């Protein structure tokens, strides 16, 4: 076989549309919670591909599901259904509030489907102008034009005007503000149980309960965007299970495929029939390869051992971070649920989160930011304690550079 084309990090700048600024090394392989780059330098992975690699890298459960399906059937198109997608739909409906599932390939597409469903339900209600969507400041729902408009960070949407209208943003965790804009014309309220990209900010349970009541009062769909919080990330299968508030629609992606692109919108029998043949669709949604991997990943995660393990690791992680912080006084607050953890920098270090992740990379640690002031960790749900210890040791060395 011919040698593969030789590539370097600088080729990114040569050939890639510059929407990302990746680290100055190129990961080439991974195993569990460790990754190696082109120079064979090792990294501990506290980023988990942004809450995606729930089983770490090259987990045999995922590898076997993928390779077994790869020898059978990759794709058939929506003129035919397939066994893996039906099995995955059974798993998702049997283990959640949902009765029906729409499959797609990403979080944005899952939210796009959810918002379109809500608009359709609003239209079918017969109430004139029932198309209003209520969303929250600082929310993140994806990068399609509709989802970026629902998101609450204008810097991501303003350059693409004219935007879809009828979307109202109010402060997160402010029930009175939500109450002031939810009315008969509202078809949906979309909210993250924990704002991930927005800084790892937990929704108050009373806030979610209040939104539920307002949606019931005015006949609006309550959409939980669980793209980041879903599939075990918080120690529950889905974060709504922690709050006891049941949405009408839930979107899931990221960890669902453990690294294989897949997304889904879950809803109930009352709303699913508002989508009919041809109303909405996608070429790859429910593709056999994606569904086979997601089915295996979901089955592995949805056990008391794995979910309890996430809660245990949360405490272990927090203890280590708190000990580190007691020594160095860098973080104002360390927060999150399960293995979605945010460390907010003290005011004197404002804006330094990105630098910290860069220094972490130099020390052999992959970490994330959530805005300019929050360092975020979303590692594998089964990361070994010794990898947490080693990662924290490397983080400590990276933070030492901050003091300088
Ligand atoms: C990542 C994310 C999305 C977008 O998912 P993509 O797969 O990137 O389209 C949407 N909502 C939330 C909460 C996310 O964290």
Short mmCIF file of C-alpha atoms and ligand atoms in Angstrom, two decimals:
data_model
loop_
_atom_site.label_atom_id
_atom_site.label_comp_id
_atom_site.label_asym_id
_atom_site.label_seq_id
_atom_site.Cartn_x
_atom_site.Cartn_y
_atom_site.Cartn_z
CA UNK A 1 0.00 0.00 0.00
CA UNK A 2 1.13 3.54 -0.73
CA UNK A 3 2.15 5.77 2.18
CA UNK A 4 -0.72 8.04 3.29
CA UNK A 5 -0.36 11.73 2.40
CA UNK A 6 1.85 13.43 4.97
CA UNK A 7 0.07 16.25 6.84
CA UNK A 8 0.91 18.72 9.60
CA UNK A 9 -1.02 21.14 11.80
CA UNK A 10 -0.05 24.06 9.54
CA UNK A 11 -1.99 22.38 6.72
CA UNK A 12 -5.14 23.21 8.69
CA UNK A 13 -4.48 26.87 7.91
CA UNK A 14 -3.72 25.98 4.29
CA UNK A 15 -6.84 24.05 3.46
CA UNK A 16 -9.55 24.41 6.09
CA UNK A 17 -12.24 27.06 6.28
CA UNK A 18 -11.03 28.87 9.40
CA UNK A 19 -14.04 28.42 11.70
CA UNK A 20 -11.92 26.61 14.30
CA UNK A 21 -8.56 27.27 15.94
CA UNK A 22 -7.43 23.76 16.90
CA UNK A 23 -4.51 23.07 19.23
CA UNK A 24 -1.05 22.99 17.70
CA UNK A 25 -0.80 19.18 17.80
CA UNK A 26 -2.73 16.48 15.94
CA UNK A 27 -4.13 13.53 17.91
CA UNK A 28 -3.71 10.30 15.97
CA UNK A 29 -4.92 7.55 18.27
CA UNK A 30 -6.64 7.02 21.58
CA UNK A 31 -7.31 4.34 24.11
CA UNK A 32 -9.60 4.81 27.08
CA UNK A 33 -8.97 8.30 28.44
CA UNK A 34 -5.57 8.72 26.83
CA UNK A 35 -4.68 10.13 23.43
CA UNK A 36 -1.40 10.27 21.49
CA UNK A 37 -0.36 12.86 18.94
CA UNK A 38 1.81 12.65 15.81
CA UNK A 39 4.96 12.84 17.96
CA UNK A 40 3.64 10.06 20.19
CA UNK A 41 3.21 12.50 23.06
CA UNK A 42 0.54 11.29 25.48
CA UNK A 43 -2.42 13.32 26.73
CA UNK A 44 -5.03 12.64 29.42
CA UNK A 45 -8.42 13.37 27.92
CA UNK A 46 -10.62 15.52 30.17
CA UNK A 47 -12.40 16.95 27.10
CA UNK A 48 -13.98 13.75 25.83
CA UNK A 49 -14.51 15.25 22.39
CA UNK A 50 -16.84 17.85 24.01
CA UNK A 51 -19.01 15.45 26.01
CA UNK A 52 -19.10 12.96 23.14
CA UNK A 53 -16.62 10.15 23.88
CA UNK A 54 -18.66 8.74 26.74
CA UNK A 55 -16.79 5.42 26.70
CA UNK A 56 -13.42 7.00 26.00
CA UNK A 57 -11.52 6.02 22.89
CA UNK A 58 -11.60 2.67 21.10
CA UNK A 59 -13.83 1.01 23.67
CA UNK A 60 -14.37 -2.61 22.58
CA UNK A 61 -18.17 -2.33 22.97
CA UNK A 62 -18.30 0.51 20.44
CA UNK A 63 -15.60 -0.91 18.19
CA UNK A 64 -17.35 -4.29 18.00
CA UNK A 65 -20.75 -2.74 17.29
CA UNK A 66 -19.26 -0.61 14.53
CA UNK A 67 -17.17 -3.30 12.87
CA UNK A 68 -19.90 -5.94 13.06
CA UNK A 69 -22.42 -3.62 11.45
CA UNK A 70 -19.82 -2.45 8.93
CA UNK A 71 -19.65 -5.92 7.42
CA UNK A 72 -23.46 -6.16 7.15
CA UNK A 73 -25.21 -2.98 6.05
CA UNK A 74 -24.11 0.67 6.12
CA UNK A 75 -26.99 2.55 4.61
CA UNK A 76 -30.29 1.91 2.88
CA UNK A 77 -32.07 5.28 2.82
CA UNK A 78 -35.45 6.13 4.23
CA UNK A 79 -37.41 4.06 1.74
CA UNK A 80 -36.54 1.14 4.02
CA UNK A 81 -36.23 0.85 7.76
CA UNK A 82 -33.51 -1.23 9.43
CA UNK A 83 -32.99 -3.41 12.46
CA UNK A 84 -30.43 -1.32 14.40
CA UNK A 85 -32.58 1.82 14.25
CA UNK A 86 -35.67 -0.02 15.49
CA UNK A 87 -33.71 -1.52 18.36
CA UNK A 88 -32.34 1.91 19.29
CA UNK A 89 -35.84 3.43 19.16
CA UNK A 90 -37.07 0.68 21.49
CA UNK A 91 -34.24 1.40 23.94
CA UNK A 92 -34.86 5.16 23.92
CA UNK A 93 -38.64 4.92 24.32
CA UNK A 94 -38.55 2.16 26.95
CA UNK A 95 -36.07 4.06 29.11
CA UNK A 96 -37.48 7.60 28.89
CA UNK A 97 -40.82 9.47 28.94
CA UNK A 98 -40.92 9.30 25.14
CA UNK A 99 -43.14 7.24 22.85
CA UNK A 100 -41.62 8.19 19.50
CA UNK A 101 -38.20 9.08 18.11
CA UNK A 102 -36.94 11.02 15.08
CA UNK A 103 -33.31 10.28 14.21
CA UNK A 104 -30.80 12.66 12.70
CA UNK A 105 -27.05 13.24 12.77
CA UNK A 106 -26.30 16.02 15.24
CA UNK A 107 -27.55 18.09 18.12
CA UNK A 108 -28.41 21.03 15.91
CA UNK A 109 -30.54 18.82 13.69
CA UNK A 110 -32.32 17.33 16.70
CA UNK A 111 -33.17 20.85 17.93
CA UNK A 112 -34.13 21.94 14.43
CA UNK A 113 -36.60 19.04 14.34
CA UNK A 114 -37.90 19.92 17.81
CA UNK A 115 -38.50 23.59 16.92
CA UNK A 116 -40.13 22.68 13.61
CA UNK A 117 -42.38 20.17 15.38
CA UNK A 118 -43.40 22.86 17.88
CA UNK A 119 -44.22 25.32 15.07
CA UNK A 120 -46.29 22.60 13.36
CA UNK A 121 -48.16 21.74 16.57
CA UNK A 122 -48.81 25.47 17.03
CA UNK A 123 -50.14 25.76 13.49
CA UNK A 124 -52.37 22.70 13.86
CA UNK A 125 -53.80 24.09 17.13
CA UNK A 126 -55.81 26.61 15.16
CA UNK A 127 -54.79 29.41 17.52
CA UNK A 128 -53.82 32.33 15.31
CA UNK A 129 -50.12 33.19 15.43
CA UNK A 130 -49.15 30.36 17.78
CA UNK A 131 -45.55 30.32 16.58
CA UNK A 132 -43.66 32.09 19.36
CA UNK A 133 -40.60 30.44 20.81
CA UNK A 134 -39.18 31.33 24.20
CA UNK A 135 -35.47 30.67 24.73
CA UNK A 136 -32.82 31.86 27.17
CA UNK A 137 -29.87 34.19 27.21
CA UNK A 138 -26.56 32.44 26.80
CA UNK A 139 -28.21 29.20 25.64
CA UNK A 140 -26.60 27.07 22.96
CA UNK A 141 -28.71 24.94 20.63
CA UNK A 142 -26.53 24.43 17.54
CA UNK A 143 -25.43 26.27 14.38
CA UNK A 144 -28.21 25.94 11.82
CA UNK A 145 -29.94 29.27 11.23
CA UNK A 146 -32.99 28.32 13.32
CA UNK A 147 -31.02 26.82 16.21
CA UNK A 148 -28.44 29.58 16.27
CA UNK A 149 -31.33 32.05 16.43
CA UNK A 150 -32.84 30.11 19.35
CA UNK A 151 -29.44 30.17 21.03
CA UNK A 152 -28.84 33.09 23.33
CA UNK A 153 -25.43 34.28 22.17
CA UNK A 154 -26.01 37.00 19.55
CA UNK A 155 -22.36 36.84 18.44
CA UNK A 156 -23.16 33.48 16.82
CA UNK A 157 -26.28 34.67 14.97
CA UNK A 158 -26.06 38.40 14.22
CA UNK A 159 -23.87 38.04 11.13
CA UNK A 160 -26.48 35.89 9.40
CA UNK A 161 -29.52 38.15 9.48
CA UNK A 162 -32.30 38.13 8.49
CA UNK A 163 -32.94 35.49 11.16
CA UNK A 164 -36.08 33.39 11.66
CA UNK A 165 -38.33 35.54 13.82
CA UNK A 166 -40.74 34.92 16.66
CA UNK A 167 -38.02 33.95 19.11
CA UNK A 168 -37.92 35.71 22.48
CA UNK A 169 -34.94 35.49 24.82
CA UNK A 170 -35.09 36.06 28.55
CA UNK A 171 -32.70 35.52 31.45
CA UNK A 172 -31.96 31.90 32.39
CA UNK A 173 -33.30 30.85 35.81
CA UNK A 174 -35.58 33.89 35.90
CA UNK A 175 -39.10 32.51 36.04
CA UNK A 176 -40.77 35.91 36.24
CA UNK A 177 -39.03 36.98 33.05
CA UNK A 178 -40.23 33.80 31.33
CA UNK A 179 -43.75 34.33 32.66
CA UNK A 180 -43.80 37.79 31.13
CA UNK A 181 -43.25 36.45 27.59
CA UNK A 182 -45.06 33.08 27.58
CA UNK A 183 -48.63 33.38 26.35
CA UNK A 184 -51.26 31.82 24.03
CA UNK A 185 -49.03 32.60 21.03
CA UNK A 186 -46.14 30.58 22.42
CA UNK A 187 -45.64 27.21 20.73
CA UNK A 188 -42.44 26.20 22.54
CA UNK A 189 -40.05 26.88 25.37
CA UNK A 190 -36.57 25.47 24.75
CA UNK A 191 -34.13 25.12 27.63
CA UNK A 192 -30.98 23.25 28.63
CA UNK A 193 -31.22 21.57 32.08
CA UNK A 194 -27.60 22.65 32.41
CA UNK A 195 -26.26 25.36 30.11
CA UNK A 196 -23.12 23.67 28.83
CA UNK A 197 -21.50 26.02 26.32
CA UNK A 198 -22.94 28.93 28.31
CA UNK A 199 -20.69 28.22 31.30
CA UNK A 200 -21.94 25.02 33.01
CA UNK A 201 -24.88 26.72 34.72
CA UNK A 202 -27.48 24.52 36.36
CA UNK A 203 -31.16 25.28 35.94
CA UNK A 204 -32.95 25.59 39.28
CA UNK A 205 -35.50 22.84 39.74
CA UNK A 206 -38.13 25.44 40.63
CA UNK A 207 -37.38 27.24 37.38
CA UNK A 208 -37.91 24.07 35.35
CA UNK A 209 -41.09 23.25 37.28
CA UNK A 210 -42.34 26.77 36.63
CA UNK A 211 -41.66 26.45 32.90
CA UNK A 212 -43.54 23.15 32.90
CA UNK A 213 -46.54 24.80 34.52
CA UNK A 214 -46.48 27.75 32.10
CA UNK A 215 -46.25 25.42 29.10
CA UNK A 216 -49.23 23.46 30.42
CA UNK A 217 -51.20 26.63 31.03
CA UNK A 218 -50.63 28.03 27.54
CA UNK A 219 -50.40 24.84 25.48
CA UNK A 220 -46.73 25.25 24.56
CA UNK A 221 -44.24 22.40 24.10
CA UNK A 222 -41.50 22.20 26.71
CA UNK A 223 -38.32 21.20 24.89
CA UNK A 224 -35.32 20.04 26.91
CA UNK A 225 -32.09 20.31 24.97
CA UNK A 226 -30.15 17.41 26.47
CA UNK A 227 -27.58 17.26 23.70
CA UNK A 228 -24.80 17.83 26.24
CA UNK A 229 -26.46 16.56 29.45
CA UNK A 230 -27.90 13.33 28.04
CA UNK A 231 -26.85 9.69 28.05
CA UNK A 232 -25.41 9.49 31.54
CA UNK A 233 -23.42 12.72 31.59
CA UNK A 234 -25.02 13.93 34.85
CA UNK A 235 -25.18 10.52 36.50
CA UNK A 236 -28.81 10.09 35.44
CA UNK A 237 -29.62 8.65 32.03
CA UNK A 238 -31.07 12.07 31.17
CA UNK A 239 -30.83 15.20 33.32
CA UNK A 240 -34.63 15.65 33.39
CA UNK A 241 -34.70 12.57 35.60
CA UNK A 242 -32.78 14.53 38.27
CA UNK A 243 -35.39 17.30 38.32
CA UNK A 244 -38.55 15.23 38.06
CA UNK A 245 -39.77 17.65 35.37
CA UNK A 246 -40.86 15.79 32.26
CA UNK A 247 -40.54 17.63 28.94
CA UNK A 248 -42.73 17.14 25.85
CA UNK A 249 -39.71 16.93 23.60
CA UNK A 250 -36.11 16.00 24.40
CA UNK A 251 -33.14 16.28 22.10
CA UNK A 252 -30.08 14.07 22.45
CA UNK A 253 -26.84 13.70 20.47
CA UNK A 254 -23.17 14.04 21.54
CA UNK A 255 -22.63 11.04 23.89
CA UNK A 256 -25.40 9.05 22.20
CA UNK A 257 -23.02 7.74 19.55
CA UNK A 258 -19.92 7.73 21.75
CA UNK A 259 -18.09 9.46 18.88
CA UNK A 260 -20.15 8.31 15.92
CA UNK A 261 -22.36 11.16 14.64
CA UNK A 262 -26.00 10.62 15.62
CA UNK A 263 -28.81 12.68 17.08
CA UNK A 264 -32.41 12.14 18.05
CA UNK A 265 -35.55 14.03 18.95
CA UNK A 266 -37.78 12.24 21.43
CA UNK A 267 -41.44 13.08 21.93
CA UNK A 268 -44.78 11.63 22.96
CA UNK A 269 -47.72 10.16 21.05
CA UNK A 270 -49.69 13.35 21.54
CA UNK A 271 -47.27 15.37 19.39
CA UNK A 272 -45.50 12.93 17.06
CA UNK A 273 -48.43 12.66 14.57
CA UNK A 274 -48.14 16.39 13.80
CA UNK A 275 -45.21 15.32 11.67
CA UNK A 276 -46.49 13.15 8.80
CA UNK A 277 -44.88 11.53 5.78
CA UNK A 278 -42.82 14.19 4.03
CA UNK A 279 -43.18 16.92 6.69
CA UNK A 280 -39.58 16.57 7.79
CA UNK A 281 -36.66 14.26 6.99
CA UNK A 282 -32.97 13.63 6.51
CA UNK A 283 -30.95 11.26 4.33
CA UNK A 284 -28.75 9.76 7.04
CA UNK A 285 -31.02 9.88 10.10
CA UNK A 286 -31.34 6.42 11.59
CA UNK A 287 -28.51 5.09 9.46
CA UNK A 288 -27.70 1.45 10.43
CA UNK A 289 -24.04 2.15 11.29
CA UNK A 290 -24.85 5.07 13.60
CA UNK A 291 -27.77 3.22 15.15
CA UNK A 292 -25.77 0.06 15.83
CA UNK A 293 -23.05 2.02 17.61
CA UNK A 294 -25.55 4.16 19.56
CA UNK A 295 -27.48 1.07 20.61
CA UNK A 296 -24.37 -0.53 22.05
CA UNK A 297 -23.20 2.68 23.75
CA UNK A 298 -26.65 3.32 25.21
CA UNK A 299 -26.97 -0.22 26.54
CA UNK A 300 -23.54 -0.01 28.15
CA UNK A 301 -24.21 3.33 29.85
CA UNK A 302 -27.77 2.65 30.98
CA UNK A 303 -26.82 0.43 33.91
CA UNK A 304 -26.81 1.27 37.63
CA UNK A 305 -23.05 0.54 37.76
CA UNK A 306 -22.07 3.00 35.05
CA UNK A 307 -24.49 5.72 36.20
CA UNK A 308 -23.45 5.33 39.85
CA UNK A 309 -19.85 5.38 38.63
CA UNK A 310 -20.44 8.81 37.09
CA UNK A 311 -21.68 10.17 40.44
CA UNK A 312 -18.73 8.63 42.22
CA UNK A 313 -16.29 10.13 39.72
CA UNK A 314 -18.01 13.51 40.12
CA UNK A 315 -17.15 13.53 43.80
CA UNK A 316 -13.65 12.24 43.17
CA UNK A 317 -13.06 14.93 40.54
CA UNK A 318 -14.49 17.69 42.71
CA UNK A 319 -12.43 16.66 45.72
CA UNK A 320 -9.28 16.80 43.59
CA UNK A 321 -10.20 20.16 42.05
CA UNK A 322 -11.10 21.64 45.43
CA UNK A 323 -7.80 20.47 46.91
CA UNK A 324 -5.97 22.03 43.97
CA UNK A 325 -7.91 25.24 44.38
CA UNK A 326 -7.32 25.41 48.13
CA UNK A 327 -3.63 25.56 47.26
CA UNK A 328 -3.72 27.88 44.26
CA UNK A 329 -6.89 30.02 44.65
CA UNK A 330 -7.63 30.22 40.95
CA UNK A 331 -11.29 29.27 40.73
CA UNK A 332 -14.14 31.30 42.15
CA UNK A 333 -16.54 28.38 41.85
CA UNK A 334 -16.33 24.72 40.89
CA UNK A 335 -19.72 23.40 39.80
CA UNK A 336 -21.61 20.95 37.64
CA UNK A 337 -23.28 17.59 37.79
CA UNK A 338 -21.81 14.19 37.11
CA UNK A 339 -18.98 14.55 34.61
CA UNK A 340 -20.02 17.95 33.30
CA UNK A 341 -17.84 20.18 35.44
CA UNK A 342 -17.14 23.90 35.15
CA UNK A 343 -14.48 25.87 37.01
CA UNK A 344 -15.15 29.59 36.97
CA UNK A 345 -12.03 31.71 37.22
CA UNK A 346 -11.59 34.35 39.90
CA UNK A 347 -12.02 37.90 38.64
CA UNK A 348 -8.26 38.50 38.58
CA UNK A 349 -7.90 35.70 36.01
CA UNK A 350 -10.90 36.73 33.88
CA UNK A 351 -10.54 35.80 30.22
CA UNK A 352 -7.77 33.28 30.85
CA UNK A 353 -9.71 30.02 30.32
CA UNK A 354 -8.41 29.54 26.78
CA UNK A 355 -4.80 30.13 27.89
CA UNK A 356 -5.25 27.51 30.59
CA UNK A 357 -6.39 24.90 28.07
CA UNK A 358 -3.44 25.79 25.84
CA UNK A 359 -1.00 25.32 28.76
CA UNK A 360 -2.85 22.13 29.68
CA UNK A 361 -2.11 20.84 26.20
CA UNK A 362 1.60 21.59 26.70
CA UNK A 363 1.46 19.57 29.92
CA UNK A 364 -0.35 16.66 28.26
CA UNK A 365 -3.97 17.33 29.15
CA UNK A 366 -7.01 17.93 26.95
CA UNK A 367 -9.50 20.35 28.54
CA UNK A 368 -12.30 22.64 27.36
CA UNK A 369 -13.59 26.10 27.96
CA UNK A 370 -17.21 27.23 28.38
CA UNK A 371 -16.92 30.90 27.61
CA UNK A 372 -13.85 33.04 28.41
CA UNK A 373 -13.97 32.52 32.18
CA UNK A 374 -14.83 28.86 32.66
CA UNK A 375 -12.59 25.83 32.27
CA UNK A 376 -14.80 22.81 31.51
CA UNK A 377 -14.22 19.08 31.86
CA UNK A 378 -16.40 16.47 30.14
CA UNK A 379 -14.30 13.29 30.24
CA UNK A 380 -15.29 9.72 29.49
CA UNK A 381 -18.00 8.48 31.85
CA UNK A 382 -15.74 5.55 32.74
CA UNK A 383 -12.44 7.41 33.14
CA UNK A 384 -10.22 5.49 35.60
CA UNK A 385 -9.38 7.23 38.89
CA UNK A 386 -5.67 7.02 38.11
CA UNK A 387 -6.27 9.00 34.91
CA UNK A 388 -8.18 11.61 36.91
CA UNK A 389 -5.22 11.83 39.32
CA UNK A 390 -2.72 12.14 36.50
CA UNK A 391 -4.86 14.71 34.67
CA UNK A 392 -5.20 16.82 37.81
CA UNK A 393 -1.41 16.68 38.30
CA UNK A 394 -0.95 17.97 34.76
CA UNK A 395 -3.63 20.63 35.31
CA UNK A 396 -1.70 21.77 38.36
CA UNK A 397 1.42 22.28 36.24
CA UNK A 398 -0.62 24.20 33.65
CA UNK A 399 -2.12 26.44 36.33
CA UNK A 400 1.36 27.20 37.64
CA UNK A 401 1.94 29.05 34.35
CA UNK A 402 -1.05 31.27 35.14
CA UNK A 403 0.61 32.52 38.30
CA UNK A 404 3.61 33.65 36.24
C1 LIG B 1 -23.29 20.68 21.28
C2 LIG B 1 -24.66 21.17 21.55
C3 LIG B 1 -25.58 21.36 20.50
C4 LIG B 1 -25.20 21.23 19.05
O1 LIG B 1 -24.86 19.91 18.72
P1 LIG B 1 -24.12 19.64 17.31
O2 LIG B 1 -24.00 18.16 17.27
O3 LIG B 1 -22.83 20.37 17.37
O4 LIG B 1 -24.98 20.19 16.24
C5 LIG B 1 -26.87 21.72 20.83
N1 LIG B 1 -27.24 21.88 22.11
C6 LIG B 1 -26.39 21.72 23.13
C7 LIG B 1 -26.87 21.88 24.54
C8 LIG B 1 -25.07 21.35 22.90
O5 LIG B 1 -24.21 21.21 23.91
#
